[in-house]
PDB file of C-alpha atoms in Angstrom:
ATOM      1  CA  LYS A   1     179.191 -96.139  76.220  1.00 68.00           C
ATOM      2  CA  ALA A   2     178.583 -98.352  73.240  1.00 80.00           C
ATOM      3  CA  GLY A   3     175.622 -97.376  71.110  1.00 93.00           C
ATOM      4  CA  VAL A   4     172.644 -99.424  70.052  1.00 96.00           C
ATOM      5  CA  THR A   5     173.686-102.439  68.029  1.00 97.00           C
ATOM      6  CA  GLN A   6     171.579-104.409  65.594  1.00 98.00           C
ATOM      7  CA  THR A   7     172.251-107.724  63.914  1.00 97.00           C
ATOM      8  CA  PRO A   8     172.338-108.699  61.198  1.00 97.00           C
ATOM      9  CA  ARG A   9     172.891-105.519  59.197  1.00 97.00           C
ATOM     10  CA  TYR A  10     171.616-107.008  55.954  1.00 97.00           C
ATOM     11  CA  LEU A  11     169.261-109.866  55.246  1.00 96.00           C
ATOM     12  CA  ILE A  12     167.761-111.342  52.112  1.00 97.00           C
ATOM     13  CA  LYS A  13     164.757-113.639  52.401  1.00 97.00           C
ATOM     14  CA  THR A  14     162.082-114.996  50.095  1.00 97.00           C
ATOM     15  CA  ARG A  15     158.346-114.660  50.419  1.00 97.00           C
ATOM     16  CA  GLY A  16     156.791-116.946  52.979  1.00 97.00           C
ATOM     17  CA  GLN A  17     159.901-117.270  55.091  1.00 98.00           C
ATOM     18  CA  GLN A  18     160.295-115.839  58.566  1.00 98.00           C
ATOM     19  CA  VAL A  19     163.024-113.660  59.994  1.00 98.00           C
ATOM     20  CA  THR A  20     164.350-112.693  63.414  1.00 98.00           C
ATOM     21  CA  LEU A  21     166.187-109.441  64.025  1.00 98.00           C
ATOM     22  CA  SER A  22     168.171-108.611  67.127  1.00 98.00           C
ATOM     23  CA  CYS A  23     168.806-105.397  69.027  1.00 98.00           C
ATOM     24  CA  SER A  24     171.099-104.672  71.958  1.00 98.00           C
ATOM     25  CA  PRO A  25     170.277-101.372  73.680  1.00 96.00           C
ATOM     26  CA  ILE A  26     172.672 -98.915  75.263  1.00 95.00           C
ATOM     27  CA  SER A  27     173.848-100.198  78.619  1.00 93.00           C
ATOM     28  CA  GLY A  28     171.396 -99.147  81.312  1.00 90.00           C
ATOM     29  CA  HIS A  29     168.548 -98.518  78.907  1.00 91.00           C
ATOM     30  CA  ARG A  30     165.497-100.614  79.639  1.00 92.00           C
ATOM     31  CA  SER A  31     163.149 -99.544  76.872  1.00 92.00           C
ATOM     32  CA  VAL A  32     163.487-100.781  73.298  1.00 94.00           C
ATOM     33  CA  SER A  33     161.311 -99.570  70.439  1.00 94.00           C
ATOM     34  CA  TRP A  34     161.174-100.915  66.900  1.00 97.00           C
ATOM     35  CA  TYR A  35     160.412 -98.975  63.736  1.00 96.00           C
ATOM     36  CA  GLN A  36     159.980 -99.850  60.095  1.00 97.00           C
ATOM     37  CA  GLN A  37     161.402 -97.373  57.610  1.00 96.00           C
ATOM     38  CA  THR A  38     160.370 -97.386  53.954  1.00 93.00           C
ATOM     39  CA  PRO A  39     160.659 -94.675  51.290  1.00 85.00           C
ATOM     40  CA  GLY A  40     156.899 -94.424  50.920  1.00 78.00           C
ATOM     41  CA  GLN A  41     155.768 -94.613  54.551  1.00 81.00           C
ATOM     42  CA  GLY A  42     158.679 -93.080  56.411  1.00 86.00           C
ATOM     43  CA  LEU A  43     159.331 -94.206  59.989  1.00 92.00           C
ATOM     44  CA  GLN A  44     156.473 -96.283  61.350  1.00 93.00           C
ATOM     45  CA  PHE A  45     156.307 -97.398  64.985  1.00 93.00           C
ATOM     46  CA  LEU A  46     156.071-101.162  65.442  1.00 95.00           C
ATOM     47  CA  PHE A  47     156.196-101.741  69.197  1.00 93.00           C
ATOM     48  CA  GLU A  48     157.960-100.892  72.429  1.00 92.00           C
ATOM     49  CA  TYR A  49     159.232-103.205  75.132  1.00 94.00           C
ATOM     50  CA  PHE A  50     160.100-102.338  78.695  1.00 91.00           C
ATOM     51  CA  SER A  51     161.155-104.809  81.379  1.00 90.00           C
ATOM     52  CA  GLU A  52     160.286-107.736  79.114  1.00 93.00           C
ATOM     53  CA  THR A  53     156.728-106.482  78.552  1.00 93.00           C
ATOM     54  CA  GLN A  54     155.240-104.960  75.444  1.00 93.00           C
ATOM     55  CA  ARG A  55     154.209-101.479  76.513  1.00 88.00           C
ATOM     56  CA  ASN A  56     152.961-100.033  73.233  1.00 88.00           C
ATOM     57  CA  LYS A  57     152.062-101.307  69.803  1.00 91.00           C
ATOM     58  CA  GLY A  58     151.672 -99.756  66.374  1.00 91.00           C
ATOM     59  CA  ASN A  59     149.302-100.672  63.579  1.00 91.00           C
ATOM     60  CA  PHE A  60     151.023-103.672  62.094  1.00 95.00           C
ATOM     61  CA  PRO A  61     149.593-107.151  61.464  1.00 96.00           C
ATOM     62  CA  GLY A  62     150.143-109.992  63.874  1.00 96.00           C
ATOM     63  CA  ARG A  63     152.916-111.356  61.637  1.00 97.00           C
ATOM     64  CA  PHE A  64     155.125-108.804  63.364  1.00 98.00           C
ATOM     65  CA  SER A  65     156.035-109.744  66.897  1.00 97.00           C
ATOM     66  CA  GLY A  66     158.758-109.088  69.379  1.00 97.00           C
ATOM     67  CA  ARG A  67     160.118-109.868  72.763  1.00 97.00           C
ATOM     68  CA  GLN A  68     162.576-108.547  75.278  1.00 97.00           C
ATOM     69  CA  PHE A  69     164.922-110.483  77.484  1.00 97.00           C
ATOM     70  CA  SER A  70     165.942-109.866  81.079  1.00 95.00           C
ATOM     71  CA  ASN A  71     169.138-108.129  79.911  1.00 94.00           C
ATOM     72  CA  SER A  72     166.983-105.693  77.862  1.00 95.00           C
ATOM     73  CA  ARG A  73     168.098-107.145  74.535  1.00 97.00           C
ATOM     74  CA  SER A  74     165.193-107.407  72.145  1.00 98.00           C
ATOM     75  CA  GLU A  75     164.253-109.409  69.104  1.00 98.00           C
ATOM     76  CA  MET A  76     161.576-108.888  66.540  1.00 98.00           C
ATOM     77  CA  ASN A  77     160.160-111.576  64.329  1.00 98.00           C
ATOM     78  CA  VAL A  78     158.312-111.334  61.050  1.00 98.00           C
ATOM     79  CA  SER A  79     156.573-114.474  59.851  1.00 96.00           C
ATOM     80  CA  THR A  80     155.236-115.313  56.400  1.00 97.00           C
ATOM     81  CA  LEU A  81     157.252-112.581  54.759  1.00 98.00           C
ATOM     82  CA  GLU A  82     155.680-110.483  52.016  1.00 97.00           C
ATOM     83  CA  LEU A  83     157.389-108.348  49.378  1.00 97.00           C
ATOM     84  CA  GLY A  84     156.102-105.246  51.149  1.00 95.00           C
ATOM     85  CA  ASP A  85     158.049-106.143  54.273  1.00 97.00           C
ATOM     86  CA  SER A  86     161.246-105.064  52.540  1.00 97.00           C
ATOM     87  CA  ALA A  87     162.453-102.159  54.640  1.00 97.00           C
ATOM     88  CA  LEU A  88     165.024-100.856  57.049  1.00 97.00           C
ATOM     89  CA  TYR A  89     164.143-102.032  60.549  1.00 98.00           C
ATOM     90  CA  LEU A  90     165.373 -99.716  63.243  1.00 97.00           C
ATOM     91  CA  CYS A  91     165.670-100.279  66.925  1.00 97.00           C
ATOM     92  CA  ALA A  92     165.885 -97.438  69.434  1.00 95.00           C
ATOM     93  CA  SER A  93     166.626 -97.550  73.137  1.00 94.00           C
ATOM     94  CA  SER A  94     165.832 -95.173  75.948  1.00 91.00           C
ATOM     95  CA  GLN A  95     165.919 -95.075  79.695  1.00 86.00           C
ATOM     96  CA  ASP A  96     162.849 -95.465  81.815  1.00 73.00           C
ATOM     97  CA  ARG A  97     160.188 -92.880  80.975  1.00 61.00           C
ATOM     98  CA  ALA A  98     160.678 -91.179  84.301  1.00 55.00           C
ATOM     99  CA  LYS A  99     164.335 -90.557  83.490  1.00 57.00           C
ATOM    100  CA  GLY A 100     164.080 -89.099  80.039  1.00 64.00           C
ATOM    101  CA  ASP A 101     162.493 -89.091  76.634  1.00 75.00           C
ATOM    102  CA  GLU A 102     165.540 -89.384  74.411  1.00 88.00           C
ATOM    103  CA  GLN A 103     165.598 -92.338  72.061  1.00 91.00           C
ATOM    104  CA  PHE A 104     168.820 -93.442  70.432  1.00 93.00           C
ATOM    105  CA  PHE A 105     168.736 -95.448  67.246  1.00 96.00           C
ATOM    106  CA  GLY A 106     170.853 -98.292  66.008  1.00 97.00           C
ATOM    107  CA  PRO A 107     172.134 -98.551  62.412  1.00 96.00           C
ATOM    108  CA  GLY A 108     169.222-100.737  61.365  1.00 97.00           C
ATOM    109  CA  THR A 109     168.783-104.059  59.620  1.00 98.00           C
ATOM    110  CA  ARG A 110     168.114-103.833  55.896  1.00 97.00           C
ATOM    111  CA  LEU A 111     165.637-106.611  55.001  1.00 98.00           C
ATOM    112  CA  THR A 112     165.034-107.486  51.383  1.00 97.00           C
ATOM    113  CA  VAL A 113     162.228-109.896  50.540  1.00 97.00           C
ATOM    114  CA  LEU A 114     162.413-111.505  47.104  1.00 96.00           C
TER     115      LEU A 114
ATOM    116  CA  GLY B   1     145.948 -90.052  67.194  1.00 76.00           C
ATOM    117  CA  GLU B   2     148.966 -87.860  66.648  1.00 81.00           C
ATOM    118  CA  ASN B   3     149.852 -86.783  63.118  1.00 90.00           C
ATOM    119  CA  VAL B   4     153.043 -84.943  62.215  1.00 95.00           C
ATOM    120  CA  GLU B   5     153.425 -83.032  58.962  1.00 96.00           C
ATOM    121  CA  GLN B   6     156.879 -81.957  57.809  1.00 97.00           C
ATOM    122  CA  HIS B   7     157.846 -79.441  55.126  1.00 97.00           C
ATOM    123  CA  PRO B   8     159.578 -79.145  52.778  1.00 97.00           C
ATOM    124  CA  SER B   9     160.316 -82.665  51.570  1.00 96.00           C
ATOM    125  CA  THR B  10     163.495 -81.478  49.842  1.00 97.00           C
ATOM    126  CA  LEU B  11     165.618 -78.428  50.487  1.00 98.00           C
ATOM    127  CA  SER B  12     168.698 -77.245  48.628  1.00 98.00           C
ATOM    128  CA  VAL B  13     170.858 -74.411  49.961  1.00 98.00           C
ATOM    129  CA  GLN B  14     174.258 -72.928  49.262  1.00 98.00           C
ATOM    130  CA  GLU B  15     177.010 -73.511  51.773  1.00 97.00           C
ATOM    131  CA  GLY B  16     176.883 -70.790  54.399  1.00 97.00           C
ATOM    132  CA  ASP B  17     173.182 -70.127  53.991  1.00 97.00           C
ATOM    133  CA  SER B  18     170.551 -70.984  56.597  1.00 98.00           C
ATOM    134  CA  ALA B  19     168.079 -73.838  56.352  1.00 98.00           C
ATOM    135  CA  VAL B  20     164.674 -74.048  58.025  1.00 98.00           C
ATOM    136  CA  ILE B  21     162.483 -77.139  58.297  1.00 98.00           C
ATOM    137  CA  LYS B  22     158.975 -76.906  59.715  1.00 98.00           C
ATOM    138  CA  CYS B  23     156.684 -79.427  61.378  1.00 98.00           C
ATOM    139  CA  THR B  24     153.137 -79.297  62.639  1.00 97.00           C
ATOM    140  CA  TYR B  25     151.493 -81.735  65.029  1.00 96.00           C
ATOM    141  CA  SER B  26     147.895 -82.477  65.851  1.00 93.00           C
ATOM    142  CA  ASP B  27     147.842 -83.770  69.451  1.00 91.00           C
ATOM    143  CA  SER B  28     147.866 -80.874  71.910  1.00 89.00           C
ATOM    144  CA  ALA B  29     149.024 -83.312  74.609  1.00 87.00           C
ATOM    145  CA  SER B  30     152.356 -83.858  72.832  1.00 90.00           C
ATOM    146  CA  ASN B  31     155.136 -82.588  75.032  1.00 90.00           C
ATOM    147  CA  TYR B  32     158.441 -83.741  73.564  1.00 92.00           C
ATOM    148  CA  PHE B  33     159.772 -82.884  70.112  1.00 95.00           C
ATOM    149  CA  PRO B  34     163.079 -84.351  68.919  1.00 95.00           C
ATOM    150  CA  TRP B  35     164.879 -83.828  65.634  1.00 97.00           C
ATOM    151  CA  TYR B  36     166.922 -86.546  63.996  1.00 97.00           C
ATOM    152  CA  LYS B  37     169.517 -86.472  61.244  1.00 97.00           C
ATOM    153  CA  GLN B  38     169.917 -89.570  59.092  1.00 97.00           C
ATOM    154  CA  GLU B  39     172.896 -90.022  56.822  1.00 95.00           C
ATOM    155  CA  LEU B  40     173.005 -92.586  54.069  1.00 91.00           C
ATOM    156  CA  GLY B  41     173.330 -96.109  55.415  1.00 87.00           C
ATOM    157  CA  LYS B  42     172.978 -95.065  59.036  1.00 92.00           C
ATOM    158  CA  GLY B  43     170.280 -94.920  61.655  1.00 94.00           C
ATOM    159  CA  PRO B  44     168.725 -91.600  62.711  1.00 96.00           C
ATOM    160  CA  GLN B  45     170.885 -89.570  65.078  1.00 96.00           C
ATOM    161  CA  LEU B  46     169.301 -87.307  67.697  1.00 95.00           C
ATOM    162  CA  ILE B  47     170.611 -83.783  67.084  1.00 97.00           C
ATOM    163  CA  ILE B  48     168.407 -81.603  69.254  1.00 96.00           C
ATOM    164  CA  ASP B  49     165.124 -81.792  71.134  1.00 95.00           C
ATOM    165  CA  ILE B  50     162.721 -79.496  72.907  1.00 94.00           C
ATOM    166  CA  ARG B  51     160.081 -79.955  75.557  1.00 91.00           C
ATOM    167  CA  SER B  52     156.740 -78.215  75.721  1.00 88.00           C
ATOM    168  CA  ASN B  53     157.747 -75.992  78.616  1.00 87.00           C
ATOM    169  CA  VAL B  54     160.424 -74.290  76.487  1.00 85.00           C
ATOM    170  CA  GLY B  55     159.955 -72.035  73.467  1.00 92.00           C
ATOM    171  CA  GLU B  56     163.437 -72.202  71.981  1.00 95.00           C
ATOM    172  CA  LYS B  57     166.636 -74.183  72.341  1.00 94.00           C
ATOM    173  CA  LYS B  58     169.979 -73.663  70.680  1.00 96.00           C
ATOM    174  CA  ASP B  59     173.085 -75.802  70.245  1.00 94.00           C
ATOM    175  CA  GLN B  60     175.847 -74.128  68.247  1.00 96.00           C
ATOM    176  CA  ARG B  61     174.561 -73.826  64.658  1.00 97.00           C
ATOM    177  CA  ILE B  62     171.320 -75.653  65.348  1.00 98.00           C
ATOM    178  CA  ALA B  63     168.210 -74.236  66.991  1.00 98.00           C
ATOM    179  CA  VAL B  64     164.669 -75.433  67.478  1.00 98.00           C
ATOM    180  CA  THR B  65     161.617 -73.291  68.170  1.00 97.00           C
ATOM    181  CA  LEU B  66     158.238 -74.425  69.442  1.00 96.00           C
ATOM    182  CA  ASN B  67     154.880 -72.664  69.193  1.00 95.00           C
ATOM    183  CA  LYS B  68     152.450 -74.658  71.330  1.00 93.00           C
ATOM    184  CA  THR B  69     149.479 -72.482  70.457  1.00 93.00           C
ATOM    185  CA  ALA B  70     149.926 -73.028  66.740  1.00 94.00           C
ATOM    186  CA  LYS B  71     151.193 -76.585  67.290  1.00 95.00           C
ATOM    187  CA  HIS B  72     154.259 -76.224  65.166  1.00 96.00           C
ATOM    188  CA  PHE B  73     157.992 -76.458  65.680  1.00 97.00           C
ATOM    189  CA  SER B  74     160.935 -75.700  63.454  1.00 98.00           C
ATOM    190  CA  LEU B  75     164.580 -76.630  63.010  1.00 98.00           C
ATOM    191  CA  HIS B  76     166.998 -73.872  62.068  1.00 98.00           C
ATOM    192  CA  ILE B  77     170.502 -74.600  60.817  1.00 98.00           C
ATOM    193  CA  THR B  78     172.765 -71.608  60.313  1.00 97.00           C
ATOM    194  CA  GLU B  79     176.027 -71.399  58.347  1.00 97.00           C
ATOM    195  CA  THR B  80     175.272 -74.677  56.621  1.00 98.00           C
ATOM    196  CA  GLN B  81     178.142 -76.941  55.597  1.00 97.00           C
ATOM    197  CA  PRO B  82     178.264 -79.801  53.065  1.00 96.00           C
ATOM    198  CA  GLU B  83     178.350 -82.303  55.948  1.00 96.00           C
ATOM    199  CA  ASP B  84     174.913 -81.072  57.011  1.00 97.00           C
ATOM    200  CA  SER B  85     173.542 -82.802  53.895  1.00 97.00           C
ATOM    201  CA  ALA B  86     171.257 -85.590  55.126  1.00 97.00           C
ATOM    202  CA  VAL B  87     167.618 -86.433  55.735  1.00 97.00           C
ATOM    203  CA  TYR B  88     166.128 -84.695  58.770  1.00 98.00           C
ATOM    204  CA  PHE B  89     163.131 -86.009  60.674  1.00 97.00           C
ATOM    205  CA  CYS B  90     160.992 -84.265  63.243  1.00 97.00           C
ATOM    206  CA  ALA B  91     158.931 -86.225  65.736  1.00 95.00           C
ATOM    207  CA  ALA B  92     156.396 -85.697  68.484  1.00 94.00           C
ATOM    208  CA  LYS B  93     155.693 -87.720  71.575  1.00 90.00           C
ATOM    209  CA  SER B  94     152.408 -87.796  73.449  1.00 79.00           C
ATOM    210  CA  TRP B  95     152.016 -89.730  76.641  1.00 74.00           C
ATOM    211  CA  ASN B  96     148.312 -89.901  75.761  1.00 74.00           C
ATOM    212  CA  GLN B  97     149.377 -92.433  73.170  1.00 73.00           C
ATOM    213  CA  GLY B  98     151.657 -94.420  75.375  1.00 75.00           C
ATOM    214  CA  GLY B  99     154.688 -92.284  74.683  1.00 77.00           C
ATOM    215  CA  LYS B 100     155.462 -93.505  71.191  1.00 83.00           C
ATOM    216  CA  LEU B 101     157.266 -91.192  68.798  1.00 88.00           C
ATOM    217  CA  ILE B 102     155.350 -90.133  65.699  1.00 91.00           C
ATOM    218  CA  PHE B 103     157.655 -89.010  62.887  1.00 94.00           C
ATOM    219  CA  GLY B 104     157.296 -86.546  60.072  1.00 95.00           C
ATOM    220  CA  GLN B 105     157.998 -87.724  56.545  1.00 95.00           C
ATOM    221  CA  GLY B 106     161.516 -86.302  56.455  1.00 96.00           C
ATOM    222  CA  THR B 107     163.317 -83.499  54.648  1.00 97.00           C
ATOM    223  CA  GLU B 108     166.239 -84.205  52.359  1.00 96.00           C
ATOM    224  CA  LEU B 109     168.668 -81.337  52.827  1.00 98.00           C
ATOM    225  CA  SER B 110     171.369 -80.754  50.242  1.00 98.00           C
ATOM    226  CA  VAL B 111     174.087 -78.208  50.943  1.00 97.00           C
ATOM    227  CA  LYS B 112     175.973 -77.242  47.802  1.00 96.00           C
ATOM    228  CA  PRO B 113     179.593 -76.125  48.159  1.00 92.00           C
TER     229      PRO B 113
END
């Protein structure tokens, strides 16, 4: 099976712009979670989507949003970018809760905000 | 909410030695504890996990132990090799919090040849 894929792998934006990141989960996985990874804060949970519905949300401002499509692919959007949004954004997929807890991560999208 | 503390933040060992990384968690309802290995430029890779109904799990050179009473769990790597050098993260999942994973701050392991 192919693993979790994320596009693009690298992105450079300027303050005030917006960005959309994409994640394709492992085939058959219906849950997609997003994390922000920074040297100072580690891995922070952003949100989780399951069957096109947001099922869980972390403590991030409303500038961070996401969605999931019927094929389980997910996108996250960050509007009005700030310098502090520079981070590695990771997506992880898993099967339905009832079938297992394991989450598998993609390679991440490295976002740099100038 | 859940809080996961991980120690040490850096660990340097000689090739062939053992390495131990420890994590504590705060939510007694947490019931799933995975460990991830992250190499430079890559996403975290699940290397082993343990559920709350098990005290120990082993996979070749890697083992994880869980003490539910003390609310801590540990990763043990034996016969370390240079390719074990990476950042290791522990995590805890509590369905009381919607099932999200809460991660420790990571341990940078360096195995010197």
